[in-house]
Amino acid sequence: MLTHTHVMMSDKKDKGDEETGVITKARPKTARPPLYKVLLLNDDYTPMEFVVHVLERFFGMSHAQAFEIMLTVHKKGVAVVGVFSFEVAETKVAQVMDFSRRHQHPLQCTMEKE
Ligand code: TYC
């Protein structure tokens, strides 16, 4: 049933935020997607040459660059090997973990939000 009250309501202007107490904030709104660091971990068994190969193959590093990062991981225990979107980081980690497993090396690769 359509009463005169309903008819009046449909004519009423929205109060917006002023009288309703709803808090809004005008904000230039184009947030960049979060980035993820991909980390390589040291271990006592994976051959240095294998790690260098991984860095060349999956992270597009030159041999010199790859050797340098491999040595950093070897000495310090961990290093960031790249910063990517969630999807790309996830893919790199999976590729490295799969490649290492297939070659029976214990090399570990992880990701964390930047
Ligand atoms: N520590 C390894 C060795 O002495 C080399 C190594 C470097 C392993 C980096 C893993 O992420 C790594 N053979």
PDB file of C-alpha atoms and ligand atoms in Angstrom:
ATOM      1  CA  MET A   1       0.000   0.000   0.000  1.00  0.00           C
ATOM      2  CA  LEU A   2       1.325   3.404  -0.913  1.00  0.00           C
ATOM      3  CA  THR A   3       0.485   5.938   1.854  1.00  0.00           C
ATOM      4  CA  HIS A   4       0.962   9.673   1.629  1.00  0.00           C
ATOM      5  CA  THR A   5       4.007   9.292   3.960  1.00  0.00           C
ATOM      6  CA  HIS A   6       5.753   7.056   1.416  1.00  0.00           C
ATOM      7  CA  VAL A   7       4.930   9.482  -1.302  1.00  0.00           C
ATOM      8  CA  MET A   8       6.442  12.287   0.799  1.00  0.00           C
ATOM      9  CA  MET A   9       9.558  10.195   1.580  1.00  0.00           C
ATOM     10  CA  SER A  10      10.264   9.651  -2.059  1.00  0.00           C
ATOM     11  CA  ASP A  11      10.201  13.393  -2.523  1.00  0.00           C
ATOM     12  CA  LYS A  12      12.610  14.067   0.349  1.00  0.00           C
ATOM     13  CA  LYS A  13      16.182  15.119  -0.496  1.00  0.00           C
ATOM     14  CA  ASP A  14      19.038  12.975   0.891  1.00  0.00           C
ATOM     15  CA  LYS A  15      20.671  14.663   3.904  1.00  0.00           C
ATOM     16  CA  GLY A  16      24.115  13.613   2.736  1.00  0.00           C
ATOM     17  CA  ASP A  17      26.749  13.495   5.496  1.00  0.00           C
ATOM     18  CA  GLU A  18      25.799  16.741   7.265  1.00  0.00           C
ATOM     19  CA  GLU A  19      22.955  15.622   9.557  1.00  0.00           C
ATOM     20  CA  THR A  20      23.605  11.870   9.587  1.00  0.00           C
ATOM     21  CA  GLY A  21      26.971  11.825  11.343  1.00  0.00           C
ATOM     22  CA  VAL A  22      28.485   9.692   8.604  1.00  0.00           C
ATOM     23  CA  ILE A  23      32.150  10.613   8.348  1.00  0.00           C
ATOM     24  CA  THR A  24      33.695  10.765   4.921  1.00  0.00           C
ATOM     25  CA  LYS A  25      37.061  12.055   3.836  1.00  0.00           C
ATOM     26  CA  ALA A  26      37.781  13.378   0.415  1.00  0.00           C
ATOM     27  CA  ARG A  27      40.976  11.608  -0.610  1.00  0.00           C
ATOM     28  CA  PRO A  28      42.880  11.556  -3.908  1.00  0.00           C
ATOM     29  CA  LYS A  29      42.189   7.894  -4.395  1.00  0.00           C
ATOM     30  CA  THR A  30      44.596   5.878  -6.553  1.00  0.00           C
ATOM     31  CA  ALA A  31      46.471   3.702  -4.075  1.00  0.00           C
ATOM     32  CA  ARG A  32      49.450   1.835  -5.545  1.00  0.00           C
ATOM     33  CA  PRO A  33      49.284  -1.937  -5.086  1.00  0.00           C
ATOM     34  CA  PRO A  34      51.448  -3.299  -2.252  1.00  0.00           C
ATOM     35  CA  LEU A  35      54.913  -4.579  -3.165  1.00  0.00           C
ATOM     36  CA  TYR A  36      56.570  -7.763  -1.969  1.00  0.00           C
ATOM     37  CA  LYS A  37      60.245  -8.467  -1.374  1.00  0.00           C
ATOM     38  CA  VAL A  38      61.505 -11.826  -2.611  1.00  0.00           C
ATOM     39  CA  LEU A  39      64.181 -13.200  -0.270  1.00  0.00           C
ATOM     40  CA  LEU A  40      66.799 -15.873  -0.822  1.00  0.00           C
ATOM     41  CA  LEU A  41      68.039 -17.765   2.255  1.00  0.00           C
ATOM     42  CA  ASN A  42      71.454 -19.252   2.885  1.00  0.00           C
ATOM     43  CA  ASP A  43      72.021 -22.930   3.634  1.00  0.00           C
ATOM     44  CA  ASP A  44      75.124 -25.104   3.973  1.00  0.00           C
ATOM     45  CA  TYR A  45      74.514 -27.415   1.010  1.00  0.00           C
ATOM     46  CA  THR A  46      73.284 -25.641  -2.129  1.00  0.00           C
ATOM     47  CA  PRO A  47      76.276 -25.101  -4.455  1.00  0.00           C
ATOM     48  CA  MET A  48      77.217 -21.475  -5.060  1.00  0.00           C
ATOM     49  CA  GLU A  49      77.060 -21.994  -8.850  1.00  0.00           C
ATOM     50  CA  PHE A  50      73.487 -23.245  -8.558  1.00  0.00           C
ATOM     51  CA  VAL A  51      72.420 -20.102  -6.675  1.00  0.00           C
ATOM     52  CA  VAL A  52      74.144 -17.927  -9.275  1.00  0.00           C
ATOM     53  CA  HIS A  53      72.289 -19.798 -12.000  1.00  0.00           C
ATOM     54  CA  VAL A  54      68.951 -19.302 -10.203  1.00  0.00           C
ATOM     55  CA  LEU A  55      69.536 -15.555  -9.941  1.00  0.00           C
ATOM     56  CA  GLU A  56      70.438 -15.323 -13.637  1.00  0.00           C
ATOM     57  CA  ARG A  57      67.575 -17.531 -14.779  1.00  0.00           C
ATOM     58  CA  PHE A  58      64.659 -16.245 -12.675  1.00  0.00           C
ATOM     59  CA  PHE A  59      65.717 -12.707 -11.766  1.00  0.00           C
ATOM     60  CA  GLY A  60      67.391 -11.583 -14.983  1.00  0.00           C
ATOM     61  CA  MET A  61      70.685 -10.754 -13.308  1.00  0.00           C
ATOM     62  CA  SER A  62      74.049 -10.607 -15.072  1.00  0.00           C
ATOM     63  CA  HIS A  63      76.600 -13.197 -13.957  1.00  0.00           C
ATOM     64  CA  ALA A  64      78.524 -10.557 -11.984  1.00  0.00           C
ATOM     65  CA  GLN A  65      75.353  -9.233 -10.319  1.00  0.00           C
ATOM     66  CA  ALA A  66      74.189 -12.792  -9.506  1.00  0.00           C
ATOM     67  CA  PHE A  67      77.576 -13.729  -8.031  1.00  0.00           C
ATOM     68  CA  GLU A  68      77.555 -10.613  -5.860  1.00  0.00           C
ATOM     69  CA  ILE A  69      74.044 -11.290  -4.466  1.00  0.00           C
ATOM     70  CA  MET A  70      74.870 -14.985  -3.942  1.00  0.00           C
ATOM     71  CA  LEU A  71      77.919 -13.971  -1.858  1.00  0.00           C
ATOM     72  CA  THR A  72      75.770 -11.540   0.165  1.00  0.00           C
ATOM     73  CA  VAL A  73      73.336 -14.350   1.016  1.00  0.00           C
ATOM     74  CA  HIS A  74      76.239 -16.701   1.785  1.00  0.00           C
ATOM     75  CA  LYS A  75      77.803 -14.212   4.224  1.00  0.00           C
ATOM     76  CA  LYS A  76      74.748 -12.503   5.745  1.00  0.00           C
ATOM     77  CA  GLY A  77      72.223 -15.333   5.647  1.00  0.00           C
ATOM     78  CA  VAL A  78      69.572 -13.611   3.541  1.00  0.00           C
ATOM     79  CA  ALA A  79      69.172 -10.982   0.817  1.00  0.00           C
ATOM     80  CA  VAL A  80      66.385  -9.320  -1.118  1.00  0.00           C
ATOM     81  CA  VAL A  81      66.689 -10.448  -4.726  1.00  0.00           C
ATOM     82  CA  GLY A  82      63.792  -8.402  -6.094  1.00  0.00           C
ATOM     83  CA  VAL A  83      60.633  -6.423  -5.325  1.00  0.00           C
ATOM     84  CA  PHE A  84      57.442  -7.285  -7.213  1.00  0.00           C
ATOM     85  CA  SER A  85      53.652  -7.279  -7.185  1.00  0.00           C
ATOM     86  CA  PHE A  86      52.093 -10.097  -5.138  1.00  0.00           C
ATOM     87  CA  GLU A  87      51.399 -12.244  -8.210  1.00  0.00           C
ATOM     88  CA  VAL A  88      54.880 -11.884  -9.715  1.00  0.00           C
ATOM     89  CA  ALA A  89      56.595 -12.446  -6.332  1.00  0.00           C
ATOM     90  CA  GLU A  90      54.468 -15.575  -5.754  1.00  0.00           C
ATOM     91  CA  THR A  91      55.449 -16.886  -9.189  1.00  0.00           C
ATOM     92  CA  LYS A  92      59.193 -16.243  -8.663  1.00  0.00           C
ATOM     93  CA  VAL A  93      59.126 -18.004  -5.280  1.00  0.00           C
ATOM     94  CA  ALA A  94      57.298 -20.999  -6.778  1.00  0.00           C
ATOM     95  CA  GLN A  95      59.722 -21.167  -9.717  1.00  0.00           C
ATOM     96  CA  VAL A  96      62.805 -21.092  -7.474  1.00  0.00           C
ATOM     97  CA  MET A  97      61.379 -23.586  -4.971  1.00  0.00           C
ATOM     98  CA  ASP A  98      60.341 -25.970  -7.748  1.00  0.00           C
ATOM     99  CA  PHE A  99      63.669 -25.681  -9.590  1.00  0.00           C
ATOM    100  CA  SER A 100      65.619 -26.280  -6.351  1.00  0.00           C
ATOM    101  CA  ARG A 101      63.480 -29.266  -5.392  1.00  0.00           C
ATOM    102  CA  ARG A 102      63.896 -30.812  -8.838  1.00  0.00           C
ATOM    103  CA  HIS A 103      67.668 -30.497  -8.465  1.00  0.00           C
ATOM    104  CA  GLN A 104      67.501 -31.823  -4.899  1.00  0.00           C
ATOM    105  CA  HIS A 105      68.945 -28.680  -3.328  1.00  0.00           C
ATOM    106  CA  PRO A 106      67.535 -27.265  -0.073  1.00  0.00           C
ATOM    107  CA  LEU A 107      67.626 -23.649  -1.320  1.00  0.00           C
ATOM    108  CA  GLN A 108      64.810 -21.625   0.222  1.00  0.00           C
ATOM    109  CA  CYS A 109      63.065 -18.634  -1.326  1.00  0.00           C
ATOM    110  CA  THR A 110      60.317 -16.652   0.421  1.00  0.00           C
ATOM    111  CA  MET A 111      58.413 -13.391   0.089  1.00  0.00           C
ATOM    112  CA  GLU A 112      57.288 -10.690   2.495  1.00  0.00           C
ATOM    113  CA  LYS A 113      55.247  -7.526   2.190  1.00  0.00           C
ATOM    114  CA  GLU A 114      57.479  -4.465   1.813  1.00  0.00           C
TER     115      GLU A 114
HETATM  116  N1  TYC B   1      76.274 -21.425   1.627  1.00  0.00           N
HETATM  117  C1  TYC B   1      76.280 -22.152   0.362  1.00  0.00           C
HETATM  118  C2  TYC B   1      77.631 -22.847   0.225  1.00  0.00           C
HETATM  119  O1  TYC B   1      78.568 -22.530   0.922  1.00  0.00           O
HETATM  120  C3  TYC B   1      76.061 -21.223  -0.827  1.00  0.00           C
HETATM  121  C4  TYC B   1      74.726 -20.567  -0.821  1.00  0.00           C
HETATM  122  C5  TYC B   1      74.603 -19.227  -1.147  1.00  0.00           C
HETATM  123  C6  TYC B   1      73.566 -21.296  -0.553  1.00  0.00           C
HETATM  124  C7  TYC B   1      73.373 -18.596  -1.172  1.00  0.00           C
HETATM  125  C8  TYC B   1      72.322 -20.686  -0.578  1.00  0.00           C
HETATM  126  O2  TYC B   1      71.003 -18.734  -0.951  1.00  0.00           O
HETATM  127  C9  TYC B   1      72.220 -19.335  -0.891  1.00  0.00           C
HETATM  128  N2  TYC B   1      77.698 -23.787  -0.725  1.00  0.00           N
END
